[in-house]
Coordinates of C-alpha atoms and ligand atoms in Angstrom, one line a residue:
M1 CA -41.7 65.0 -18.0
R2 CA -44.1 62.3 -19.2
V3 CA -46.3 60.0 -17.4
V4 CA -47.0 56.5 -18.8
S5 CA -49.4 54.3 -17.3
S6 CA -50.0 51.6 -20.2
I7 CA -47.6 48.9 -20.7
E8 CA -47.8 49.1 -24.7
E9 CA -47.3 53.0 -24.7
M10 CA -43.8 52.6 -22.1
K11 CA -42.8 49.7 -24.4
G12 CA -43.4 52.0 -27.8
L13 CA -41.3 55.3 -26.0
S14 CA -38.5 53.1 -25.2
R15 CA -38.2 51.4 -28.9
G16 CA -38.4 55.0 -30.2
L17 CA -35.5 56.1 -27.6
R18 CA -33.6 52.7 -28.4
K19 CA -34.0 53.8 -32.4
E20 CA -32.8 57.2 -31.7
D21 CA -29.6 55.7 -30.0
K22 CA -30.4 57.3 -26.5
T23 CA -29.4 55.3 -23.6
I24 CA -31.8 54.8 -20.8
A25 CA -31.1 54.5 -17.5
F26 CA -34.1 53.1 -15.2
V27 CA -34.7 53.5 -11.4
P28 CA -37.6 51.2 -10.3
T29 CA -39.2 52.4 -7.2
M30 CA -42.6 51.8 -5.3
G31 CA -43.3 55.5 -4.9
Y32 CA -43.4 57.7 -1.7
L33 CA -39.8 59.2 -2.6
H34 CA -37.2 60.3 -0.1
G35 CA -33.4 61.1 -0.5
G36 CA -32.2 57.8 -1.2
H37 CA -34.5 57.7 -4.3
T38 CA -33.4 61.1 -5.6
E39 CA -29.6 59.7 -4.9
L40 CA -30.5 57.2 -7.7
I41 CA -32.0 59.5 -10.1
R42 CA -29.0 61.6 -9.8
R43 CA -26.6 59.0 -10.7
A44 CA -28.9 58.0 -13.1
K45 CA -28.8 61.1 -15.0
G46 CA -24.8 61.4 -15.2
L47 CA -24.8 58.0 -16.8
S48 CA -27.4 58.3 -19.5
D49 CA -29.3 60.5 -21.7
V50 CA -32.7 59.6 -20.7
V51 CA -34.1 58.8 -17.0
V52 CA -37.0 56.5 -16.5
V53 CA -38.4 56.0 -13.2
S54 CA -41.1 53.3 -12.3
I55 CA -43.7 53.8 -9.2
F56 CA -45.4 50.9 -8.6
V57 CA -46.2 49.3 -5.4
N58 CA -46.0 45.6 -6.4
P59 CA -48.6 43.6 -4.4
T60 CA -46.7 40.4 -5.3
Q61 CA -43.6 41.1 -3.1
F62 CA -46.0 41.7 0.2
G63 CA -47.1 38.5 2.2
P64 CA -50.9 38.2 3.3
K65 CA -50.4 39.9 6.6
E66 CA -47.8 42.5 5.4
D67 CA -48.6 46.5 4.4
Y68 CA -49.4 46.3 1.1
R69 CA -52.5 48.5 1.5
S70 CA -51.3 50.7 4.3
Y71 CA -47.9 51.2 2.3
P72 CA -47.4 55.1 1.8
R73 CA -48.6 56.1 -1.5
D74 CA -48.5 60.0 -2.6
M75 CA -48.4 60.2 -6.4
E76 CA -48.6 64.1 -6.7
R77 CA -45.6 64.4 -4.3
D78 CA -43.7 62.0 -5.9
L79 CA -44.2 63.4 -9.6
K80 CA -43.6 67.0 -8.2
I81 CA -40.1 65.2 -7.1
C82 CA -39.5 63.8 -10.3
R83 CA -39.9 66.8 -12.0
E84 CA -37.7 68.7 -9.8
E85 CA -34.9 66.1 -10.7
G86 CA -35.5 66.4 -14.2
V87 CA -36.9 62.7 -14.8
D88 CA -37.7 62.2 -18.4
V89 CA -40.2 59.6 -18.1
V90 CA -42.4 58.4 -15.1
F91 CA -44.3 54.8 -15.4
T92 CA -47.0 54.2 -13.4
P93 CA -48.6 51.0 -14.5
E94 CA -51.9 49.5 -13.2
A95 CA -51.5 46.3 -10.9
E96 CA -54.4 45.1 -13.3
E97 CA -52.2 45.2 -16.2
M98 CA -49.0 44.1 -14.6
Y99 CA -51.0 41.1 -13.0
P100 CA -54.0 40.3 -15.2
E101 CA -56.3 37.5 -13.8
G102 CA -54.9 34.4 -14.2
F103 CA -51.6 35.5 -14.0
S104 CA -48.8 32.3 -13.2
T105 CA -45.5 33.3 -14.4
Y106 CA -42.9 34.1 -11.9
V107 CA -38.9 34.6 -11.6
T108 CA -37.2 33.2 -8.9
V109 CA -33.4 33.1 -7.7
E110 CA -33.3 30.0 -5.5
G111 CA -31.0 30.0 -2.6
L112 CA -30.3 33.6 -2.3
S113 CA -34.1 34.3 -1.8
E114 CA -34.5 32.3 1.0
R115 CA -31.5 33.6 3.3
L116 CA -31.8 36.7 5.6
C117 CA -35.1 38.5 4.8
G118 CA -36.5 35.6 3.1
V119 CA -36.8 33.6 6.1
S120 CA -39.4 35.6 7.4
R121 CA -40.8 37.0 4.6
P122 CA -41.3 34.1 2.2
G123 CA -41.8 34.7 -1.3
H124 CA -40.9 38.5 -1.0
F125 CA -37.8 38.0 -3.5
R126 CA -40.0 35.9 -6.2
G127 CA -42.0 39.2 -6.3
V128 CA -39.2 41.3 -6.4
T129 CA -37.4 39.6 -8.9
T130 CA -40.8 39.1 -10.8
V131 CA -41.8 42.6 -11.4
V132 CA -38.4 43.6 -11.9
A133 CA -37.9 41.2 -14.7
K134 CA -41.4 42.5 -16.1
L135 CA -40.1 46.3 -15.8
F136 CA -36.8 45.6 -17.6
N137 CA -38.8 44.1 -20.6
I138 CA -41.4 46.7 -20.7
V139 CA -38.6 49.6 -20.0
T140 CA -35.9 47.8 -22.0
P141 CA -33.2 50.2 -20.1
H142 CA -29.4 49.9 -20.6
I143 CA -28.7 50.6 -16.9
A144 CA -30.6 50.1 -13.6
L145 CA -30.2 51.6 -10.7
F146 CA -30.6 49.9 -7.0
G147 CA -29.9 51.2 -3.5
L148 CA -27.4 48.9 -1.0
K149 CA -29.8 49.3 1.7
D150 CA -31.8 46.5 0.2
Y151 CA -28.6 44.5 -0.2
Q152 CA -30.0 41.5 -0.7
Q153 CA -32.4 42.5 -3.2
Q154 CA -29.6 43.9 -5.7
L155 CA -27.6 40.9 -5.0
I156 CA -30.7 38.9 -6.3
I157 CA -31.2 41.1 -9.3
K158 CA -27.5 40.8 -10.0
K159 CA -27.8 37.1 -10.3
M160 CA -31.2 37.4 -12.1
V161 CA -29.5 39.4 -14.6
R162 CA -26.6 37.4 -15.2
E163 CA -28.2 33.9 -15.2
L164 CA -31.1 35.2 -17.3
N165 CA -28.6 36.9 -19.8
M166 CA -30.8 40.0 -19.4
D167 CA -28.8 43.2 -21.3
V168 CA -28.9 45.6 -18.6
K169 CA -26.1 46.7 -16.3
I170 CA -26.8 47.2 -12.7
V171 CA -25.3 50.0 -11.0
T172 CA -25.6 50.2 -7.0
V173 CA -25.6 53.2 -4.8
E174 CA -24.4 53.6 -1.1
T175 CA -27.3 53.9 1.6
V176 CA -28.6 57.6 2.3
R177 CA -29.1 58.1 5.7
D178 CA -30.4 61.0 7.9
E179 CA -28.4 62.9 10.3
D180 CA -28.2 60.5 13.3
G181 CA -27.5 57.7 10.8
L182 CA -30.8 55.9 10.4
A183 CA -31.1 54.9 6.8
L184 CA -34.0 56.5 4.5
S185 CA -36.8 54.3 3.9
S186 CA -40.6 54.6 2.8
R187 CA -41.4 52.8 5.8
N188 CA -39.5 55.3 8.4
R189 CA -43.2 57.2 8.2
Y190 CA -44.6 54.4 10.0
L191 CA -42.7 55.4 13.1
T192 CA -43.8 57.8 15.8
D193 CA -41.5 60.3 17.0
N194 CA -40.1 58.3 19.8
E195 CA -40.3 55.2 17.6
R196 CA -37.9 57.2 15.2
K197 CA -35.4 58.3 17.9
V198 CA -35.3 54.6 19.1
S199 CA -34.3 53.5 15.6
R200 CA -31.0 55.1 15.2
L201 CA -29.8 52.3 17.3
I202 CA -29.9 50.1 14.1
P203 CA -27.1 52.0 12.6
E204 CA -25.4 52.2 15.8
A205 CA -25.4 48.6 16.1
L206 CA -23.7 48.4 12.8
K207 CA -21.0 50.8 13.7
R208 CA -20.5 48.8 16.8
A209 CA -19.5 45.9 14.4
E210 CA -17.2 47.9 12.8
E211 CA -15.6 49.0 15.8
C212 CA -15.3 45.6 17.2
V213 CA -13.7 44.2 14.0
K214 CA -11.2 47.4 14.5
E215 CA -10.5 46.4 18.1
G216 CA -9.2 43.0 16.9
V217 CA -12.1 40.9 17.6
S218 CA -13.2 38.6 14.3
E219 CA -15.6 35.6 16.2
A220 CA -18.8 36.6 14.6
S221 CA -20.9 35.6 17.8
C222 CA -19.2 38.1 19.9
I223 CA -19.5 40.8 17.4
I224 CA -23.3 39.7 17.3
E225 CA -23.4 39.7 21.2
E226 CA -21.9 43.3 21.0
M227 CA -24.6 44.6 18.5
K228 CA -27.4 43.0 20.6
K229 CA -25.9 44.9 23.8
V230 CA -26.5 48.3 21.7
I231 CA -30.1 47.1 20.3
D232 CA -31.2 45.8 23.8
R233 CA -30.9 49.5 25.3
K234 CA -34.2 50.2 23.6
P235 CA -37.0 47.1 24.3
E236 CA -39.1 48.9 21.1
I237 CA -36.5 47.2 18.8
M238 CA -37.8 43.7 17.9
V239 CA -34.9 42.1 16.2
D240 CA -35.8 39.7 13.8
Y241 CA -32.3 38.8 12.5
I242 CA -28.6 40.2 13.1
K243 CA -26.3 38.6 10.7
I244 CA -22.7 38.5 9.9
C245 CA -22.3 37.1 6.4
H246 CA -20.2 36.1 3.3
P247 CA -21.5 39.3 0.6
E248 CA -22.1 37.3 -1.9
T249 CA -23.7 33.8 -0.8
L250 CA -25.1 35.3 2.3
E251 CA -24.0 32.2 4.6
D252 CA -23.2 32.8 7.8
V253 CA -19.4 33.3 8.5
E254 CA -18.0 32.1 11.8
R255 CA -15.2 34.5 11.6
V256 CA -14.5 37.9 9.9
E257 CA -11.7 37.5 7.6
G258 CA -11.7 39.8 4.3
E259 CA -15.1 41.4 3.6
V260 CA -18.2 40.6 5.2
L261 CA -21.7 41.9 5.4
V262 CA -23.5 42.7 8.7
A263 CA -27.0 42.8 8.3
I264 CA -30.0 43.4 10.7
A265 CA -33.5 43.5 10.2
A266 CA -35.8 44.6 13.3
K267 CA -39.5 45.6 13.9
V268 CA -40.1 49.2 15.5
G269 CA -43.6 49.6 16.1
R270 CA -45.6 49.0 12.6
A271 CA -42.1 49.5 10.7
R272 CA -39.9 46.5 9.3
L273 CA -36.4 48.3 9.3
I274 CA -33.4 46.7 7.3
D275 CA -29.6 47.9 7.3
N276 CA -26.3 46.9 6.3
L277 CA -22.7 47.5 6.5
I278 CA -19.7 45.8 4.5
I279 CA -16.8 45.4 6.8
K280 CA -13.4 44.4 5.5
K281 CA -10.7 43.2 7.8
Ligands
LIG1 O1 -36.9 48.4 -3.9 C1 -38.1 48.9 -4.3 O2 -38.3 49.5 -4.0 C2 -38.7 47.2 -4.9 O3 -38.6 46.4 -4.3 C3 -38.5 47.5 -6.6 C4 -37.1 47.2 -6.7 C5 -39.0 48.8 -7.0 C6 -39.4 46.4 -6.7 O4 -40.8 46.6 -6.5

């Protein structure tokens, strides 16, 4: 496994691989890898000749009061996991090289970036699309893989790729969950034992929404009320939003008809957790 930090070296490596007609699958991450990431890596291996994983805690996607500095980092552990998973190249750029003094070019997907998480995290998705566009230019993958836990993120990235005519295929992979249903996330590490237990109500609320639809309820407001009843069992969960919306536009729907996205964001202790489910009627 090669570990590359320099942007020029990564570009050269990718150029060489493409000359040899190798297909490159790319898994961009912010490190502190968990089962969700290893699932992406495994899927990537089945789709390509070479798997590149990037590990970069991207400063531009964190707000001034967010957890950029304290975001969990453990490069040695991450490299060990990548090695065990048979990753070919790990790209670990430095923030100073990604964002040199005077950096002022950003990629924004308007509209979608302002909905759901974009309301309480203004600028977050601009940071994501900017870094992903840069990483795509450096790694030049044929395929890039993203998890559906970050549903809004993958939707925005697909739109960016489409509208900027980027030559990369986006593959999405189902959310990986712990036994009690909690979606895996690097931020779960912030949870105390009690907070960890309480957090399982987030996927339970999503399940409640699914049950409601099965029982024949289609009013979005009634379903959201039922979900709130589940969440309200534990005061430690501070809801940011519970939304039922169109899976492509992310606009609120009044009734569940066809396919909808049910999405939750909540703070539990220091951790901001997000989760979602696609429900079909
Ligand atoms: O999902 C993440 O870990 C990040 O948002 C990403 C896509 C690696 C960009 O920094």
